[in-house]
Amino acid sequence: MGKEVWVKVDPWDKGLVTAALEGGADAVMVPPGFEKEVKKLGLITVIGPEGDLKPDRDIIQWEIRGREDEEEIIRHSRQKRVIVRTPDWTVIPLENLVARTENIVAEVRTREEAQLVAGVLEKGVKCLLVHVSDPIELREVLRALKEEEEQLSLVEAEVEEVKPLGLGDRVCVDTCSNLSEGQGILVGNTSRALFLVHAEVLENPYVDPRPFRINAGCVHAYVRIPGGRMRYLGELKAGDEVLVADHKGRTRRVIVGRAKIERRPLLLVKAKVDGEQLSTILQNAETIRLTTPEGKGKSVVELRAGDKILVHLDEGARHFGHRIQETILER
């Protein structure tokens, strides 16, 4: 999912604001007079008469009671964010709105409502306003919305060739999260085929495990980021987000702590799926691993023709990281 999540704290509750900050909420909506109290607790967007986003000027609230309300919401959404709610929690009005605008915020009161709204028309409402009274429940809702991402389809590819190359600039991505065995990030020479490069979580006689690190590939390579988009590895910097996947295709977003570009010896890995050839270029070192279908890390120096590794096949070409319907041949 990985939605933008606002938290409504009305009446004022310091514990709820703390839970919102710790849970990674994007904004907090508070009653008049409490905007400065939020800023004392942490740095976050505040919604209120004296906040960063002001009611009426930046945001309006609307309850959907009929089709005429939908038309009014669409009209207002051209200039402002519109917080919407339905009295009986039916999904159909939200489906109608999501199909026509992305500038709405759906108010929800339970984790079940949040997950339902987040999946409306598959793409879901982009922003949710969570209004619960229990900090523990709020943390659970935020965890479900902020950490979970789309389920990706991973397929087995058969290694055809592993070929040493010369020197080149490779990117080592250190994240702000510890990863587990079977997890890594998706990287490839083309946007259509991304290899699951394993995190450095395994014991090694040469260096200690660094479970936050993925030695990912060369500066030119594509890397999958949240929202179904791509970046070049060489563009990543501290504060950016990348998508972590495990061997079953489950994903979550993580923050980049730093991206180190260093000149290193490289190797080319060629593989195939149903006769289609795929490739990626990685550092030539025993600590660099791709991921097997069983969720194990396989060192690139041990790869042999016939070995099976996991890849994600994407459809469509890319323009500035966005998927487009255009014929582009990448080799």
XYZ file of C-alpha atoms in Angstrom:
331
model
C 0.000 0.000 0.000
C 2.404 2.696 1.217
C -0.240 5.453 1.354
C -0.036 9.012 2.546
C -1.578 8.810 6.009
C -2.936 11.671 8.104
C -4.066 11.212 11.720
C -6.998 13.061 13.242
C -6.513 13.814 16.947
C -9.812 15.289 18.115
C -10.157 15.664 21.050
C -6.509 16.471 21.786
C -4.477 13.488 22.983
C -0.701 13.732 23.383
C -0.400 9.931 23.316
C -2.088 9.738 19.922
C 0.189 12.433 18.482
C 3.244 10.563 19.774
C 1.944 7.337 18.229
C 1.380 9.164 14.944
C 4.940 10.516 14.934
C 6.490 7.167 15.853
C 4.338 5.324 13.322
C 5.458 7.474 10.394
C 2.265 9.468 9.817
C 2.539 12.207 7.204
C 0.340 14.790 8.974
C -1.661 15.344 12.153
C -5.021 17.128 12.274
C -5.726 18.761 15.644
C -8.345 21.071 17.218
C -7.731 24.825 17.184
C -5.079 25.951 19.646
C -3.056 22.727 19.695
C -0.952 23.249 16.569
C 2.112 24.408 18.523
C 1.792 21.478 20.923
C 2.347 19.097 18.019
C 5.502 20.934 16.949
C 6.919 20.515 20.461
C 6.696 16.746 20.059
C 8.211 16.364 16.600
C 8.544 17.616 13.047
C 5.404 16.798 11.083
C 2.837 18.593 8.917
C 0.075 20.007 11.124
C -3.485 20.575 9.933
C -5.363 23.276 11.809
C -6.256 26.983 11.748
C -2.662 27.880 12.746
C -1.036 24.888 11.114
C 0.834 24.165 7.887
C -2.387 23.188 6.109
C -5.411 25.276 6.999
C -9.082 24.233 6.841
C -11.051 26.037 4.127
C -7.901 27.512 2.580
C -6.118 24.235 1.790
C -8.580 21.558 2.840
C -12.312 21.136 3.091
C -14.400 18.338 4.628
C -17.427 16.765 3.001
C -19.874 14.012 3.946
C -21.224 12.012 1.021
C -25.000 11.558 1.200
C -25.882 11.436 -2.481
C -24.657 11.675 -6.049
C -24.826 15.459 -5.962
C -22.207 15.442 -3.189
C -19.849 13.511 -5.445
C -20.088 16.223 -8.088
C -19.372 18.943 -5.532
C -16.370 17.043 -4.218
C -14.968 16.682 -7.730
C -15.421 20.402 -8.318
C -13.660 21.390 -5.075
C -10.879 18.838 -5.580
C -9.600 20.845 -8.541
C -8.197 23.446 -6.104
C -8.079 21.779 -2.652
C -7.740 18.486 -0.842
C -11.176 17.196 0.143
C -11.613 15.022 3.230
C -14.588 12.768 2.562
C -16.608 10.442 4.748
C -19.719 8.351 4.200
C -22.329 7.915 6.971
C -22.830 4.169 6.380
C -19.372 3.314 4.974
C -20.275 2.182 1.518
C -17.431 1.899 -0.970
C -19.262 2.804 -4.177
C -19.045 6.610 -3.709
C -15.297 6.311 -3.134
C -14.944 4.181 -6.245
C -16.668 6.907 -8.243
C -14.370 9.587 -6.784
C -11.131 7.623 -7.171
C -11.964 7.045 -10.819
C -12.095 10.818 -11.395
C -9.632 12.484 -8.991
C -6.619 11.791 -6.775
C -7.140 14.856 -4.597
C -9.403 13.284 -1.969
C -8.653 12.122 1.567
C -10.826 9.325 2.945
C -11.582 9.365 6.668
C -11.454 5.913 8.302
C -12.017 4.722 11.861
C -10.722 1.140 11.876
C -7.871 -0.895 10.390
C -10.424 -2.850 8.351
C -11.849 0.340 6.856
C -8.342 1.601 6.108
C -7.339 -1.555 4.244
C -10.632 -1.607 2.339
C -10.306 2.016 1.228
C -6.628 1.605 0.376
C -7.588 -1.019 -2.206
C -10.522 0.735 -3.884
C -10.377 0.168 -7.643
C -7.031 -1.623 -7.066
C -5.041 1.635 -6.980
C -6.840 2.827 -3.844
C -7.329 6.236 -2.254
C -3.971 8.025 -2.201
C -4.434 9.628 1.218
C -6.288 8.446 4.314
C -7.282 10.324 7.472
C -7.209 7.869 10.377
C -9.452 8.738 13.329
C -9.057 6.274 16.199
C -8.909 6.797 19.959
C -6.386 4.141 20.981
C -2.626 4.692 20.401
C -2.004 0.938 20.094
C -4.664 0.617 17.396
C -3.247 3.683 15.636
C 0.218 2.112 15.537
C -1.270 -1.067 14.009
C -3.120 0.907 11.333
C -0.018 2.933 10.474
C 2.121 -0.196 10.301
C -0.339 -1.828 7.922
C -0.555 1.234 5.674
C 3.020 2.500 5.715
C 5.063 -0.692 5.641
C 3.098 -2.925 3.296
C 3.395 -2.420 -0.440
C 2.183 -4.197 -3.524
C 2.630 -7.938 -3.974
C 5.037 -8.539 -6.835
C 5.248 -11.552 -9.076
C 8.690 -13.154 -9.081
C 9.660 -15.865 -11.541
C 12.563 -18.265 -11.885
C 15.243 -17.335 -14.391
C 17.962 -19.714 -15.532
C 21.513 -18.406 -15.519
C 23.118 -18.597 -18.971
C 26.446 -16.852 -18.497
C 28.507 -15.039 -15.879
C 31.177 -12.910 -17.528
C 33.872 -10.811 -15.800
C 34.098 -7.219 -17.034
C 36.429 -4.322 -16.349
C 36.107 -1.574 -13.764
C 32.991 0.534 -13.354
C 31.024 2.605 -10.869
C 28.797 0.512 -8.665
C 26.284 1.626 -6.041
C 26.123 0.207 -2.528
C 22.790 1.085 -0.880
C 22.753 1.320 2.921
C 19.189 1.493 4.196
C 17.720 2.655 7.501
C 16.254 -0.826 8.093
C 17.667 -4.252 8.835
C 16.734 -6.832 6.205
C 16.384 -10.600 6.585
C 17.455 -13.621 4.577
C 15.505 -13.828 1.316
C 15.143 -10.031 1.078
C 16.768 -7.529 -1.241
C 16.045 -4.874 -3.846
C 15.117 -5.253 -7.502
C 17.768 -4.117 -9.974
C 18.366 -4.653 -13.684
C 19.912 -3.410 -16.910
C 16.420 -2.865 -18.323
C 13.179 -1.744 -16.737
C 11.480 -4.891 -17.969
C 13.618 -7.401 -16.043
C 14.774 -6.793 -12.468
C 16.951 -9.200 -10.485
C 16.400 -9.667 -6.746
C 19.806 -8.656 -5.341
C 20.161 -10.115 -1.852
C 20.990 -8.044 1.228
C 24.301 -8.662 3.025
C 22.722 -10.628 5.884
C 24.775 -13.827 5.643
C 27.892 -14.870 7.530
C 31.071 -14.485 5.496
C 34.728 -15.264 6.317
C 35.808 -11.901 4.869
C 33.411 -9.330 6.351
C 30.744 -9.194 9.069
C 27.067 -9.283 8.031
C 25.563 -5.878 7.340
C 21.814 -6.565 7.150
C 21.026 -2.970 6.228
C 23.181 -3.123 3.077
C 22.534 -4.136 -0.519
C 25.513 -3.962 -2.864
C 23.121 -3.354 -5.665
C 24.717 -2.790 -9.069
C 26.000 -0.126 -11.432
C 25.035 3.526 -11.657
C 23.082 3.001 -14.896
C 20.853 0.217 -13.519
C 17.168 0.570 -12.799
C 15.940 0.023 -9.232
C 12.334 -0.421 -8.174
C 10.945 2.226 -5.802
C 7.491 2.504 -4.162
C 4.472 3.325 -6.266
C 5.412 1.078 -9.183
C 8.163 3.466 -10.309
C 11.850 3.156 -11.166
C 14.962 5.197 -10.471
C 18.531 4.891 -11.663
C 20.749 3.491 -8.939
C 23.176 6.360 -9.481
C 20.440 8.866 -8.553
C 19.750 7.488 -5.069
C 20.670 9.613 -2.069
C 19.989 9.812 1.661
C 16.285 10.196 2.418
C 15.054 8.518 -0.765
C 12.934 5.379 -0.614
C 13.433 2.031 -2.315
C 11.261 -1.050 -2.412
C 12.481 -4.147 -0.581
C 11.110 -7.493 -1.758
C 11.419 -10.987 -0.372
C 11.541 -14.254 -2.322
C 7.750 -14.591 -2.120
C 7.144 -11.179 -3.677
C 6.075 -9.435 -0.481
C 7.367 -5.879 -0.409
C 7.885 -2.904 1.876
C 9.388 0.519 1.490
C 12.652 1.435 3.236
C 14.570 4.685 3.531
C 18.018 5.096 2.016
C 20.568 6.112 4.642
C 23.359 6.567 2.119
C 24.320 5.437 -1.348
C 28.035 4.833 -1.943
C 29.384 4.961 -5.480
C 32.801 3.351 -5.810
C 34.915 2.048 -8.680
C 35.001 -1.740 -8.553
C 35.535 -4.775 -10.832
C 32.277 -5.860 -12.433
C 30.645 -8.918 -13.920
C 27.752 -9.440 -16.279
C 25.021 -11.937 -15.351
C 22.893 -13.187 -18.221
C 19.784 -15.267 -17.618
C 16.674 -16.299 -19.509
C 12.971 -16.769 -18.883
C 10.955 -18.606 -21.547
C 13.678 -17.919 -24.088
C 13.897 -14.197 -23.321
C 17.384 -13.022 -22.323
C 17.803 -10.796 -19.263
C 20.896 -9.225 -17.762
C 22.316 -7.168 -14.957
C 25.816 -5.974 -14.020
C 27.061 -6.422 -10.459
C 30.288 -6.046 -8.534
C 32.604 -9.013 -8.943
C 32.944 -10.045 -5.294
C 32.009 -13.053 -3.173
C 29.756 -10.962 -0.886
C 27.418 -9.996 -3.747
C 24.467 -12.347 -4.009
C 21.381 -12.934 -6.089
C 18.345 -14.695 -4.606
C 17.320 -18.290 -5.274
C 13.685 -19.469 -5.458
C 14.166 -20.933 -1.967
C 15.050 -17.499 -0.583
C 18.770 -18.147 -0.220
C 21.539 -15.788 -1.262
C 23.755 -17.166 -4.037
C 27.163 -15.514 -4.409
C 27.810 -14.223 -7.912
C 31.246 -15.852 -7.926
C 29.537 -19.236 -7.436
C 26.882 -18.752 -10.137
C 27.004 -21.300 -12.939
C 24.980 -21.854 -16.113
C 21.773 -23.639 -15.203
C 21.415 -22.105 -11.729
C 17.996 -20.667 -10.885
C 17.549 -17.114 -9.568
C 14.551 -14.843 -9.004
C 13.571 -11.960 -11.282
C 10.588 -9.661 -11.650
C 9.297 -9.081 -15.164
C 7.586 -5.760 -15.760
C 5.375 -4.710 -18.650
C 5.602 -1.469 -20.571
C 8.396 0.996 -21.233
C 9.499 3.747 -18.848
C 9.702 7.515 -19.181
C 11.299 9.326 -16.221
C 10.529 6.279 -14.098
C 6.849 6.035 -15.021
C 5.390 3.123 -16.956
C 4.193 4.105 -20.445
C 2.781 2.271 -23.413
C 5.573 2.678 -25.920
C 7.878 0.358 -27.805
C 11.445 0.669 -26.512
C 14.154 -1.903 -27.166
C 16.706 -2.175 -24.354
C 19.660 -4.573 -24.609
